[in-house]
mmCIF file of C-alpha atoms in Angstrom:
data_model
loop_
_atom_site.group_PDB
_atom_site.id
_atom_site.type_symbol
_atom_site.label_atom_id
_atom_site.label_comp_id
_atom_site.label_asym_id
_atom_site.label_seq_id
_atom_site.Cartn_x
_atom_site.Cartn_y
_atom_site.Cartn_z
ATOM 1 C CA UNK N 1 -7.107 27.502 15.156
ATOM 2 C CA UNK N 2 -9.342 26.083 12.668
ATOM 3 C CA UNK N 3 -6.628 26.165 10.126
ATOM 4 C CA UNK N 4 -3.948 24.271 12.603
ATOM 5 C CA UNK N 5 -6.865 21.824 13.185
ATOM 6 C CA UNK N 6 -7.435 21.014 9.302
ATOM 7 C CA UNK N 7 -3.358 20.731 8.916
ATOM 8 C CA UNK N 8 -2.988 18.363 11.853
ATOM 9 C CA UNK N 9 -6.111 16.274 10.397
ATOM 10 C CA UNK N 10 -4.681 16.319 6.866
ATOM 11 C CA UNK N 11 -1.006 15.462 8.209
ATOM 12 C CA UNK N 12 -2.784 12.629 10.261
ATOM 13 C CA UNK N 13 -4.684 11.092 7.425
ATOM 14 C CA UNK N 14 -2.036 11.381 4.585
ATOM 15 C CA UNK N 15 1.314 11.514 6.400
ATOM 16 C CA UNK N 16 1.133 7.752 6.957
ATOM 17 C CA UNK N 17 0.581 6.669 3.240
ATOM 18 C CA UNK N 18 2.920 9.258 1.828
ATOM 19 C CA UNK N 19 5.577 8.287 4.702
ATOM 20 C CA UNK N 20 5.189 4.610 3.361
ATOM 21 C CA UNK N 21 5.497 5.573 -0.049
ATOM 22 C CA UNK N 22 8.631 7.296 0.720
ATOM 23 C CA UNK N 23 10.097 4.159 2.554
ATOM 24 C CA UNK N 24 9.170 2.028 -0.451
ATOM 25 C CA UNK N 25 11.118 4.638 -2.868
ATOM 26 C CA UNK N 26 14.190 4.427 -0.413
ATOM 27 C CA UNK N 27 14.351 0.662 -0.114
ATOM 28 C CA UNK N 28 13.771 0.887 -4.064
ATOM 29 C CA UNK N 29 16.905 2.868 -4.360
ATOM 30 C CA UNK N 30 18.972 0.362 -2.510
ATOM 31 C CA UNK N 31 21.245 -1.714 -5.195
ATOM 32 C CA UNK N 32 20.800 -5.018 -3.294
ATOM 33 C CA UNK N 33 18.153 -6.214 -0.556
ATOM 34 C CA UNK N 34 18.944 -9.878 -0.911
ATOM 35 C CA UNK N 35 19.594 -11.579 2.283
ATOM 36 C CA UNK N 36 21.623 -14.596 0.936
ATOM 37 C CA UNK N 37 18.832 -17.053 2.240
ATOM 38 C CA UNK N 38 17.882 -18.281 -1.407
ATOM 39 C CA UNK N 39 14.444 -19.650 -1.816
ATOM 40 C CA UNK N 40 13.394 -18.277 1.289
ATOM 41 C CA UNK N 41 14.551 -14.637 0.542
ATOM 42 C CA UNK N 42 12.797 -14.733 -2.847
ATOM 43 C CA UNK N 43 9.534 -15.858 -1.387
ATOM 44 C CA UNK N 44 9.772 -13.583 2.003
ATOM 45 C CA UNK N 45 10.476 -10.518 -0.611
ATOM 46 C CA UNK N 46 7.242 -11.522 -2.613
ATOM 47 C CA UNK N 47 5.322 -11.801 0.721
ATOM 48 C CA UNK N 48 6.702 -8.216 1.711
ATOM 49 C CA UNK N 49 5.519 -6.962 -1.680
ATOM 50 C CA UNK N 50 2.033 -8.378 -1.136
ATOM 51 C CA UNK N 51 1.881 -7.056 2.375
ATOM 52 C CA UNK N 52 3.270 -3.544 1.815
ATOM 53 C CA UNK N 53 0.901 -2.677 -1.077
ATOM 54 C CA UNK N 54 -2.082 -4.255 0.834
ATOM 55 C CA UNK N 55 -1.172 -1.808 3.624
ATOM 56 C CA UNK N 56 -0.648 1.241 1.468
ATOM 57 C CA UNK N 57 -3.992 0.756 -0.147
ATOM 58 C CA UNK N 58 -5.377 0.611 3.268
ATOM 59 C CA UNK N 59 -3.772 3.740 4.398
ATOM 60 C CA UNK N 60 -4.851 5.349 1.452
ATOM 61 C CA UNK N 61 -8.419 4.003 1.715
ATOM 62 C CA UNK N 62 -8.268 5.525 5.304
ATOM 63 C CA UNK N 63 -6.914 8.693 4.369
ATOM 64 C CA UNK N 64 -9.838 9.120 1.829
ATOM 65 C CA UNK N 65 -12.483 8.162 4.638
ATOM 66 C CA UNK N 66 -13.290 4.715 3.249
ATOM 67 C CA UNK N 67 -15.398 6.575 0.513
ATOM 68 C CA UNK N 68 -13.266 5.923 -2.306
ATOM 69 C CA UNK N 69 -11.646 2.361 -2.175
ATOM 70 C CA UNK N 70 -11.133 2.516 -6.095
ATOM 71 C CA UNK N 71 -9.230 5.786 -5.992
ATOM 72 C CA UNK N 72 -7.196 4.057 -3.231
ATOM 73 C CA UNK N 73 -6.378 1.045 -5.446
ATOM 74 C CA UNK N 74 -5.375 3.349 -8.484
ATOM 75 C CA UNK N 75 -3.179 5.478 -6.412
ATOM 76 C CA UNK N 76 -1.225 2.243 -4.882
ATOM 77 C CA UNK N 77 -1.136 0.477 -8.325
ATOM 78 C CA UNK N 78 0.069 3.495 -10.152
ATOM 79 C CA UNK N 79 2.611 3.635 -7.324
ATOM 80 C CA UNK N 80 3.572 0.089 -7.694
ATOM 81 C CA UNK N 81 4.470 0.744 -11.397
ATOM 82 C CA UNK N 82 6.266 3.801 -10.719
ATOM 83 C CA UNK N 83 8.169 1.949 -8.247
ATOM 84 C CA UNK N 84 9.104 -0.833 -10.712
ATOM 85 C CA UNK N 85 9.878 1.865 -13.157
ATOM 86 C CA UNK N 86 12.174 3.478 -10.735
ATOM 87 C CA UNK N 87 13.873 0.252 -9.663
ATOM 88 C CA UNK N 88 14.925 0.041 -13.411
ATOM 89 C CA UNK N 89 17.423 2.794 -12.993
ATOM 90 C CA UNK N 90 18.913 1.416 -10.084
ATOM 91 C CA UNK N 91 22.259 -0.564 -10.561
ATOM 92 C CA UNK N 92 21.697 -4.223 -9.315
ATOM 93 C CA UNK N 93 17.949 -3.776 -9.496
ATOM 94 C CA UNK N 94 15.070 -4.614 -12.522
ATOM 95 C CA UNK N 95 11.756 -3.273 -12.929
ATOM 96 C CA UNK N 96 9.253 -6.499 -12.889
ATOM 97 C CA UNK N 97 5.747 -7.050 -13.931
ATOM 98 C CA UNK N 98 5.564 -9.827 -11.853
ATOM 99 C CA UNK N 99 5.936 -7.703 -8.834
ATOM 100 C CA UNK N 100 3.440 -5.403 -10.009
ATOM 101 C CA UNK N 101 1.064 -8.166 -10.013
ATOM 102 C CA UNK N 102 2.000 -9.140 -6.682
ATOM 103 C CA UNK N 103 1.519 -5.818 -5.436
ATOM 104 C CA UNK N 104 -2.054 -5.618 -7.218
ATOM 105 C CA UNK N 105 -2.914 -8.998 -5.504
ATOM 106 C CA UNK N 106 -1.910 -7.430 -2.306
ATOM 107 C CA UNK N 107 -4.329 -4.254 -2.856
ATOM 108 C CA UNK N 108 -7.143 -6.612 -4.075
ATOM 109 C CA UNK N 109 -6.749 -8.843 -0.867
ATOM 110 C CA UNK N 110 -6.618 -6.067 1.265
ATOM 111 C CA UNK N 111 -9.724 -4.519 -0.373
ATOM 112 C CA UNK N 112 -11.708 -7.893 0.010
ATOM 113 C CA UNK N 113 -10.417 -8.232 3.626
ATOM 114 C CA UNK N 114 -11.750 -4.553 4.410
ATOM 115 C CA UNK N 115 -15.257 -5.484 2.670
ATOM 116 C CA UNK N 116 -15.347 -8.528 4.590
ATOM 117 C CA UNK N 117 -14.703 -6.846 8.090
ATOM 118 C CA UNK N 118 -17.016 -4.258 7.165
ATOM 119 C CA UNK N 119 -19.955 -6.442 6.485
ATOM 120 C CA UNK N 120 -19.048 -8.488 9.482
ATOM 121 C CA UNK N 121 -19.409 -5.337 11.697
ATOM 122 C CA UNK N 122 -23.044 -4.430 10.027
ATOM 123 C CA UNK N 123 -24.115 -7.890 10.906
ATOM 124 C CA UNK N 124 -22.885 -7.508 14.488
ATOM 125 C CA UNK N 125 -24.673 -4.022 15.063
ATOM 126 C CA UNK N 126 -27.887 -5.329 13.233
ATOM 127 C CA UNK N 127 -28.103 -8.298 15.403
#
């Protein structure tokens, strides 16, 4: 029974970031994700990069019980690098250092937001 609970807990914690990584991998394997909306499409895809990698950092931070935010950042950024490398082998796609930088900005923004929210919560509890 204890083993089943540990497996369920591990699945609950590690399943979401691994599932998101799988989705990213799947989408990166698509030859063309262009919607045909020109500049709006390009800006939208960069925003999605930013948001998705911020969310991935948050999911890893949650999986690691909010104790190792730097480890969560390293996991997420290394995955961003590997994702761009993966895209360099997909017809119609290219790996981009710019996208890794956007992904990293999403990680840093999520981390900063998380810290800000935690401090805000601490102030509320101490008041």
